[in-house]
Every structure is written in structure tokens, then in C-alpha cells.
Coordinates of C-alpha atoms in Angstrom, one line a residue:
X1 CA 15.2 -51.7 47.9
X2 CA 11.3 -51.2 48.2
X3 CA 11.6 -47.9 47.1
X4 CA 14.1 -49.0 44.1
X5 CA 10.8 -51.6 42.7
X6 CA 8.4 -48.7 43.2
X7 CA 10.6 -46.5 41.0
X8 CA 10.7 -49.6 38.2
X9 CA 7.1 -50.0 38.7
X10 CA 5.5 -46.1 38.7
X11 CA 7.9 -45.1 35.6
X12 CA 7.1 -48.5 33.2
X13 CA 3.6 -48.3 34.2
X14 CA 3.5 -44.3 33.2
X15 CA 5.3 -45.6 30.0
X16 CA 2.6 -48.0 29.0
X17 CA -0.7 -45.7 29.8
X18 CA 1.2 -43.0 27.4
X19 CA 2.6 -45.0 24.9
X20 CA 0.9 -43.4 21.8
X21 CA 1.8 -42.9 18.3
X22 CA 3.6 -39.6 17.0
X23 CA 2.9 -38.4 13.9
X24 CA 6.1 -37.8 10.8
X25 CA 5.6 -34.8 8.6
X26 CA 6.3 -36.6 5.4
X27 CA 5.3 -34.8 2.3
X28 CA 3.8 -37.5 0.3
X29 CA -0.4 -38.3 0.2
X30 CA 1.0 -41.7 -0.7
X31 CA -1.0 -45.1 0.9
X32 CA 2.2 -47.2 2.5
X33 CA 2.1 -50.7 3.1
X34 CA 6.0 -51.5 2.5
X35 CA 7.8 -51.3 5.8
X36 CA 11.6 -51.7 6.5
X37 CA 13.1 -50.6 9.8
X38 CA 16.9 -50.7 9.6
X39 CA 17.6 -49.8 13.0
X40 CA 16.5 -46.7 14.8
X41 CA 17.7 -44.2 12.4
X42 CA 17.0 -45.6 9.3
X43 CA 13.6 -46.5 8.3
X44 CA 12.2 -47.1 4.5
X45 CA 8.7 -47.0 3.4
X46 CA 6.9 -47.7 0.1
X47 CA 3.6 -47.3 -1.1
X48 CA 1.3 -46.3 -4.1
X49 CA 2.3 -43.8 -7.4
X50 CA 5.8 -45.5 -7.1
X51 CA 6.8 -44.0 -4.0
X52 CA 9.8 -44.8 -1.5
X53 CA 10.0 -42.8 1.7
X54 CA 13.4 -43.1 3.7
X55 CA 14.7 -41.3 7.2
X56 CA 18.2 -41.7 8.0
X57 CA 18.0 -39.0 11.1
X58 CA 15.2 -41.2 13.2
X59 CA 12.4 -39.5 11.6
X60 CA 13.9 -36.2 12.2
X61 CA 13.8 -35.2 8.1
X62 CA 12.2 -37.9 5.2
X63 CA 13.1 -38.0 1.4
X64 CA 10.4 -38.9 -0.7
X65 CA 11.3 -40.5 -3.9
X66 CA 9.5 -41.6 -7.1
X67 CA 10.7 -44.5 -8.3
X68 CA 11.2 -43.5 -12.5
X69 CA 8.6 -44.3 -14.7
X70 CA 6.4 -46.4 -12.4
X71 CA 3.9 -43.6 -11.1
X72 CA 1.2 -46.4 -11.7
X73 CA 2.7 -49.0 -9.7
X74 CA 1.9 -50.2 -6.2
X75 CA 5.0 -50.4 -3.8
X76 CA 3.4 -53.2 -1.3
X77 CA 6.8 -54.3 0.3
X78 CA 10.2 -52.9 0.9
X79 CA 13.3 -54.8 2.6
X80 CA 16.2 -53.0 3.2
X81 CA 20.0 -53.4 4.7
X82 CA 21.3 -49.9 5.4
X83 CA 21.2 -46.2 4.2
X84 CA 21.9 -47.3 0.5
X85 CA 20.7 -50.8 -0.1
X86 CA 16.3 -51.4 -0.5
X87 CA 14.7 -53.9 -2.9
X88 CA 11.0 -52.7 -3.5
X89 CA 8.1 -55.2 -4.7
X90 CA 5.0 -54.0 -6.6
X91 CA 1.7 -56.0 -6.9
X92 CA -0.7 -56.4 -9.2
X93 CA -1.8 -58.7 -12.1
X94 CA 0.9 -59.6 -14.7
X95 CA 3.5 -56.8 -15.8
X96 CA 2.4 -54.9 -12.5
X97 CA 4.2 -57.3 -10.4
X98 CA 7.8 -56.2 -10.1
X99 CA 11.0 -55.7 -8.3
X100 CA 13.2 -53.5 -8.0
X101 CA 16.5 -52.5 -6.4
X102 CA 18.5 -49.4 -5.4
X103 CA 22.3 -49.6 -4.2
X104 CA 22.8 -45.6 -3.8
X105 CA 20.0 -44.5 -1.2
X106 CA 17.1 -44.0 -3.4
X107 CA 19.0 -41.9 -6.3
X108 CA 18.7 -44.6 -9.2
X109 CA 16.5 -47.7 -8.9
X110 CA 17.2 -51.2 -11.2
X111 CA 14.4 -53.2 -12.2
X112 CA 15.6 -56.9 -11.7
X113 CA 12.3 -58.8 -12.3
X114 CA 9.3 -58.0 -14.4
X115 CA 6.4 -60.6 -14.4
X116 CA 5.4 -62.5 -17.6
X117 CA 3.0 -65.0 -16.1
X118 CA -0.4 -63.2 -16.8
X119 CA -2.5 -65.6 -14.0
X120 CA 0.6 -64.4 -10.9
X121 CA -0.5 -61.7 -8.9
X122 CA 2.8 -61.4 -6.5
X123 CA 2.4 -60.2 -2.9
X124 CA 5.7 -59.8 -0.9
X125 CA 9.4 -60.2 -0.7
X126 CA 11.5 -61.6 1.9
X127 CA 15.6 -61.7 2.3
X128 CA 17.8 -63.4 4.9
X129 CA 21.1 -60.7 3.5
X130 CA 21.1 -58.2 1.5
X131 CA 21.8 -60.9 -1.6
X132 CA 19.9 -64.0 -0.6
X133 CA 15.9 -63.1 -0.9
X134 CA 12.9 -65.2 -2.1
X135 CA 9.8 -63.2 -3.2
X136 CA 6.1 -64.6 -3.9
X137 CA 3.0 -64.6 -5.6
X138 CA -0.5 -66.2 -5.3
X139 CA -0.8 -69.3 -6.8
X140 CA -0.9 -70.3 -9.9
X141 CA -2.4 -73.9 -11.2
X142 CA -2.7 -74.8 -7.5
X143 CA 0.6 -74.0 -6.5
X144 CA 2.3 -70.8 -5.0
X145 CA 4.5 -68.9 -7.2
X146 CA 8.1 -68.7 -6.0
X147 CA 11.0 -67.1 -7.2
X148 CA 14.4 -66.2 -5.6
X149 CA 17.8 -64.8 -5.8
X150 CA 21.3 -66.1 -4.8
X151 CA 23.4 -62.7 -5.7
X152 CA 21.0 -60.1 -5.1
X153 CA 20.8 -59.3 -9.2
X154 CA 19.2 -62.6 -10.8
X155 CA 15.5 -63.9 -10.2
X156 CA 15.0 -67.8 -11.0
X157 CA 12.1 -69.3 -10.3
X158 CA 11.9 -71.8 -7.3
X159 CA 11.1 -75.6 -9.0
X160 CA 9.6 -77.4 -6.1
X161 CA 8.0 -80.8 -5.7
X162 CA 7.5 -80.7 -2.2
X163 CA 5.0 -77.4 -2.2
X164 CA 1.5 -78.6 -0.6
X165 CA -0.8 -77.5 -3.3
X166 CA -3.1 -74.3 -2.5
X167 CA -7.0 -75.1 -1.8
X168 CA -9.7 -73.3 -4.1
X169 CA -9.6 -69.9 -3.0
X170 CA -7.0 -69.7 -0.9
X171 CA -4.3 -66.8 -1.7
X172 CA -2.6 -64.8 0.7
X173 CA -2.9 -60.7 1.8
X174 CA -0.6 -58.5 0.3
X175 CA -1.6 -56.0 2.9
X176 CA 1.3 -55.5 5.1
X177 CA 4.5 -57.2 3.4
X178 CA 4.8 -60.1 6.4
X179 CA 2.7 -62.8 4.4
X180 CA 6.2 -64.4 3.8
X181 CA 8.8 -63.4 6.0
X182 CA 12.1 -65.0 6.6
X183 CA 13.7 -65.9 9.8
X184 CA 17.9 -67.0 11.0
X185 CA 19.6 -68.0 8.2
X186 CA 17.3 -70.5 6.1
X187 CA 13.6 -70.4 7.5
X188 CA 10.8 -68.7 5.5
X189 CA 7.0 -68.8 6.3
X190 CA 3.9 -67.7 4.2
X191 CA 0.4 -67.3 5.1
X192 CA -2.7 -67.6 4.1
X193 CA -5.7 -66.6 3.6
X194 CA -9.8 -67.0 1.9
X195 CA -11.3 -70.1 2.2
X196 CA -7.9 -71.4 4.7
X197 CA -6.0 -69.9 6.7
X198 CA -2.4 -71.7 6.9
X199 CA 1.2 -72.0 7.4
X200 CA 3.8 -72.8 4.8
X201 CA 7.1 -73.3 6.4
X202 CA 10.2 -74.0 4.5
X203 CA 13.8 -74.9 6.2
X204 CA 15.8 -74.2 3.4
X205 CA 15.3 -71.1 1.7
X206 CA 12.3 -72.6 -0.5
X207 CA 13.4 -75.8 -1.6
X208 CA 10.7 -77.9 0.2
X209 CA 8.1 -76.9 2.8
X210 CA 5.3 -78.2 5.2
X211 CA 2.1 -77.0 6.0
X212 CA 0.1 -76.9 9.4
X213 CA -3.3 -75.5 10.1
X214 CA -4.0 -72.6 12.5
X215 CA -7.7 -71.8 14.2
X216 CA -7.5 -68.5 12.3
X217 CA -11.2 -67.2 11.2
X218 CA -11.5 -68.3 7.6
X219 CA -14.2 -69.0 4.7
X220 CA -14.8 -65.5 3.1
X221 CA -12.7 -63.7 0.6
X222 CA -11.5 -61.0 3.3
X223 CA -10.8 -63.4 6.5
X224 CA -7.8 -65.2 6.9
X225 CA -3.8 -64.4 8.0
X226 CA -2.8 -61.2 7.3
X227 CA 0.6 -61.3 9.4
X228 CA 3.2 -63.5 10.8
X229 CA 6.0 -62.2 13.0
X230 CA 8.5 -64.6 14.4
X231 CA 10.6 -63.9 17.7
X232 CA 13.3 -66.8 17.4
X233 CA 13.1 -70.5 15.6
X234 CA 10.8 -71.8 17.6
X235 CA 8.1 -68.3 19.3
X236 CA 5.7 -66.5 17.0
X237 CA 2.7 -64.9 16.4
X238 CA 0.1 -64.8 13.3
X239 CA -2.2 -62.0 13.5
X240 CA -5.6 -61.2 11.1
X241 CA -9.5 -61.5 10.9
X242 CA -11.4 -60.0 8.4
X243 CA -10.8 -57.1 7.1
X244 CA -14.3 -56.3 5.4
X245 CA -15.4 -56.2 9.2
X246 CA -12.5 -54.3 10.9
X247 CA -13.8 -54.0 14.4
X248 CA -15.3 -57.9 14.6
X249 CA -14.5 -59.3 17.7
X250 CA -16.1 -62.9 16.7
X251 CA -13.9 -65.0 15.2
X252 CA -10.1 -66.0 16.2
X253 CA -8.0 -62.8 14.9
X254 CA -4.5 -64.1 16.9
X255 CA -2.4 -67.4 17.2
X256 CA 0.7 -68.1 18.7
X257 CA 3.3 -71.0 18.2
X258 CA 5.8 -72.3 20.5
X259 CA 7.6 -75.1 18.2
X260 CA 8.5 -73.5 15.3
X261 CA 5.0 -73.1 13.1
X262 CA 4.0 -76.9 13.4
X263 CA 1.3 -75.9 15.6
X264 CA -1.3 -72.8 16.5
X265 CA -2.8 -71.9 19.7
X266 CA -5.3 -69.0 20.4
X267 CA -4.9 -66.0 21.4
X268 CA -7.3 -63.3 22.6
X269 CA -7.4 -59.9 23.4
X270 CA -7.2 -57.4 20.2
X271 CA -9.9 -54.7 19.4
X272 CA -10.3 -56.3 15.7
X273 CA -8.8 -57.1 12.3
X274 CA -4.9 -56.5 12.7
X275 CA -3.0 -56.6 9.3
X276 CA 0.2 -56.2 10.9
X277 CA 2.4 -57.8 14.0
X278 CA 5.8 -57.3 15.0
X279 CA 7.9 -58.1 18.2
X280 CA 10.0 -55.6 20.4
X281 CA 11.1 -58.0 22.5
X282 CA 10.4 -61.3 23.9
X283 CA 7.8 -59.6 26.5
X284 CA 6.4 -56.5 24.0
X285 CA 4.1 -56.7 21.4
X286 CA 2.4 -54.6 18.3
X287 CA -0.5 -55.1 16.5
X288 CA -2.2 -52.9 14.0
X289 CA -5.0 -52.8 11.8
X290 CA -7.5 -50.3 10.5
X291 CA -9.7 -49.5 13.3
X292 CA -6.5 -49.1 15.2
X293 CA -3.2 -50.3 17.5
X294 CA -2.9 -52.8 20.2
X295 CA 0.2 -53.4 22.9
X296 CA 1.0 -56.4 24.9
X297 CA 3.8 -56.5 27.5
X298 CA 3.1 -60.0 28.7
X299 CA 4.2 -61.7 25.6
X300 CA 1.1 -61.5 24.4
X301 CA -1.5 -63.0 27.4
X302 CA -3.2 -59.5 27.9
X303 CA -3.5 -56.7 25.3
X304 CA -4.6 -53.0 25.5
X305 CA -5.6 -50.8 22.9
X306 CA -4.1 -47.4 22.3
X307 CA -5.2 -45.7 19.4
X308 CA -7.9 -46.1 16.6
X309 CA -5.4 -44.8 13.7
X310 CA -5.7 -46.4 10.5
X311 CA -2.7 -48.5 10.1
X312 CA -1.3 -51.1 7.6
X313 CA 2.2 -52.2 8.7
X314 CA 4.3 -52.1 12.0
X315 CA 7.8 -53.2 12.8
X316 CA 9.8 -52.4 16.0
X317 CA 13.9 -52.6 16.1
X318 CA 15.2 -51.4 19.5
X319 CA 12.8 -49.5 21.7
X320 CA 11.0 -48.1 18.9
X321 CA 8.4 -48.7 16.5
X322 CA 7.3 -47.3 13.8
X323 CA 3.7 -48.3 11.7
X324 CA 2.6 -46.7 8.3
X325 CA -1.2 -46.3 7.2
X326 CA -2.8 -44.1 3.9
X327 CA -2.5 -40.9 2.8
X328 CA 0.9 -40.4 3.9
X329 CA 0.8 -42.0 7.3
X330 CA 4.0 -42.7 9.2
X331 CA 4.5 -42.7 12.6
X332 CA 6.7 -44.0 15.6
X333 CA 6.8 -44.2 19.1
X334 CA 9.0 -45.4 21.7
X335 CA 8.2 -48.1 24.4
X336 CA 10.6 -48.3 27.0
X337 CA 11.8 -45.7 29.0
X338 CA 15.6 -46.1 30.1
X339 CA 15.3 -46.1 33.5
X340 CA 18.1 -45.0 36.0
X341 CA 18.7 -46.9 39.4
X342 CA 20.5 -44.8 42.0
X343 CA 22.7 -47.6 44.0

């Protein structure tokens, strides 16, 4: 039986001191911020000059797409359902912000939702189903912009008179697509950033929501949440710093919550600015940022840094994970390490 733990112990501790990144031969020089991992076959990416990156073989071979006639536009998030099904959101001021939506793998693209409001500037897109998503934008008069779908086609906007109104100069990132995320079958939470740095929770699919404050560094234009990742309805973790000042160690960059998003405490332990968080498990954890990757196997209590790659977005499904960066950057890796007991 001694000999049995030793096994356990000598192959997961071989597992953690090698865990590393492996780099994708994707033919693109695109920047990706847009992550969507399906499972651990299927991964989507999208990024800048309208691109869409998708494997369907595990990273084996990647189609690049170019999304027609929006070369200029900025692919920032991506949620997808399968081989065939994606929506992608693009950022920018006005007209730039849209979304759109393929049903056939990448081979034809509908735009569903063009901005007309020239003071939104929309940031991400979350979905509970592959017809039930709610997408955002910074605010606008005080208020975050909202907007949602009910059929996976039509975009209405989301009338709410239960919205806590933004502070002056608060906004949130668009830097990894997990500023609004959505979690079971009728939670959503956005963060923020600038001169706060809160949580705005909603129970049922945007109608109303409640805010709490985190200890998150905030004050400057750059500081703030970057990322929120939640394990179940009531763990989760919010991830950031400032990201003018990548490897700043002063400051609180990491927060967990243990009821659901009502409250925040700290965390410590990663090498700096992280704009992107995601869960393996209940024990395993990913941050990444861009002076580099971070790992906790505790749940988050102790972390170790791996890599200084440049990184935007992680996600993990299974026992891989998979993070994108600029200039064409994707890469996965795998965590755990079946292991075989001889009885």
C-alpha cells in the first residue's frame, strides 16, 4: 500500500514540475483574445483582422477563417456549442461592436447585431445554450449596456430598473472575454474595473442584479478585474491587477468567493497582472497574463509559476487547457496524468 502512495505521489509531482505549455502551428499572425473550449477536441479562437481559428482533431490540424468583409474588426470573444455552432463578439466604439453567428463550422457567418448607440463600446458575450445568451457593453449614461437573446437569432436590449448604476470611470476589460460570464442555468456576473473594481451578479438571466465590492487593486485606468471564473453556484475566483504594470506584485491581483459573489476574500500568490482565470477542477487552477502562466493544485492556497509566455485567455475542459496570446499564439497542455494502480 506504501509503495501504491509513493507511485501517486512521484508521478503527480513529475506532472506538476513539467506541466508547460505546447505550442499550435496555426497559420494566422492574428492577436486572440476570444476563447471557447468545447471539449478536448474542439476548441474555437478569435482575434483581430476578423479572424476565427477552430481544431476539431485536439489541436492536431486548425482552420483559419476570415470572417467576410470584417478584416477591420476585432474578434474579442467567442462562445461556442460544438463543431458547427460559435457566436463571435467584436469590440469597439459604435458600428465596431458586433455579433455574429455561424451554424455550419466557420463556412458562412450571420451578422445578428450591429451597434447604433455611438457612446457603447461592447466587451463580451456570454450564453447559458446555444440560444439563450446575453452580451455587454460599458456603460452608457451611468448604466451598463445589456442586450440578450431568447432564440439564438434576435437581440433586444435588456430594460432593467434594478442595475446599480456604474461609478465615474468605471468600465470593464475586454481583454479576455470572462468580464461577464454565465454560470448553471440563470446566473451571470460582470466585472469591473478603473476607478472600482466590482461584482455585478444577476439570478435571472439579466433582469435584475446586485453588486458587492471585492479588495481588487483599483484607482487607475488599467487596474481593476480582468477575469471571473466560477467553479459551481456558490466557489469562484476573480483574477487582475494592472495591466500597465504587468509584473506588480503590490496590490491585491486575486480574490476568491465561497457564497456565490456576495463577498471577496484575498488571495495571494501570482507573479503579476493575470487577464485570464479558469478552473480544471475543484483542486486545479490557471491563471494567465502577459508576463506569463501561474498553476495552483490546492484550490488556489499556493501557486507556482511556469512560464513567462504572453498570454490573454485560458480555459480548461477535462484534463487540458488551452490559453491564446498575440501574433498567432495558441497553446495547450495537459495537467493530469492518468495514472494506473496495479491491485
Amino acid at each position: 500500500m506504501r509503495s501504491i502512495y509513493l507511485l501517486i505521489f512521484l508521478v503527480l509531482g513529475v506532472s506538476a514540475v513539467n506541466a508547460q505549455w505546447v505550442k499550435q502551428n496555426v497559420d494566422t499572425k492574428a492577436s486572440f483574445r476570444g476563447l471557447s473550449v468545447v471539449n478536448e477536441k474542439v476548441v474555437w479562437a478569435s482575434g483581430t483582422g476578423g479572424t476565427v481559428i477552430k481544431t476539431v482533431d485536439g489541436g492536431t490540424t486548425w482552420k483559419v477563417m476570415s470572417v467576410p468583409e470584417a478584416e477591420k474588426l476585432d474578434f474579442r470573444d467567442i462562445e461556442a456549442f460544438d463543431a458547427n455552432t460559435a457566436y463571435i463578439l467584436s469590440i469597439g466604439n459604435g458600428e465596431s461592436s458586433r455579433i455574429y453567428k455561424t451554424t455550419d463550422g466557420g463556412t458562412t457567418w450571420k451578422q445578428q447585431f450591429k451597434n447604433t448607440n455611438e457612446k457603447a463600446f461592447f466587451d463580451a458575450i456570454a450564453c447559458w445554450d446555444a440560444k439563450n445568451c446575453i452580451a455587454m457593453s460599458d456603460p452608457v449614461d451611468g448604466h451598463y449596456l445589456l442586450i440578450s437573446t431568447n432564440d439564438g437569432e434576435n437581440w433586444r436590449p435588456i430594460v432593467s430598473n434594478q442595475l446599480p448604476s456604474a461609478k465615474d470611470g468605471e468600465a470593464a476589460f475586454a481583454a479576455s472575454g470572462t468580464c461577464l460570464i454565465t454560470q448553471g442555468k440563470n446566473k451571470a456576473f460582470l466585472v469591473s474595473g478603473g476607478t472600482d473594481a466590482r461584482i455585478f451578479r444577476s439570478s435571472d438571466r439579466g433582469k435584475t442584479w446586485q453588486v458587492s465590492e471585492t479588495p481588487i487593486m483599483k484607482g487607475t485606468p488599467g487596474s481593476g478585474i480582468f477575469s471571473i471564473a466560477m467553479l459551481n453556484e456558490t466557489n469562484g475566483v476573480i483574477v487582475g491587477g494592472n495591466y500597465e504594470k504587468p509584473a506588480e506584485s503590490a496590490g491585491v491581483n486575486l480574490a476568491f468567493t465561497n457564497d456565490g459573489g456576495k463577498t471577496w476574500t484575498v488571495g495571494t500568490g501570482l507573479s503579476g497582472y493575470r487577464s485570464g482565470v479558469t478552473y480544471m477542477n475543484r483542486g486545479t487552477l490557471v491563471a494567465v497574463g502577459t508576463n506569463g502562466s501561474d498553476r495552483s493544485s490546492d484550490g488556489g492556497k499556493i501557486w507556482q509559476k511556469f512560464d513567462g509566455w504572453n498570454f490573454n485567455s485560458v480555459q480548461g475542459k477535462g484534463l487540458l487547457a488551452w490559453a491564446v496570446g498575440p501574433d498567432g499564439l495558441v497553446a495547450t497542455t495537459a495537467w493530469t496524468k492518468p495514472i494506473t494502480i496495479a491491485h
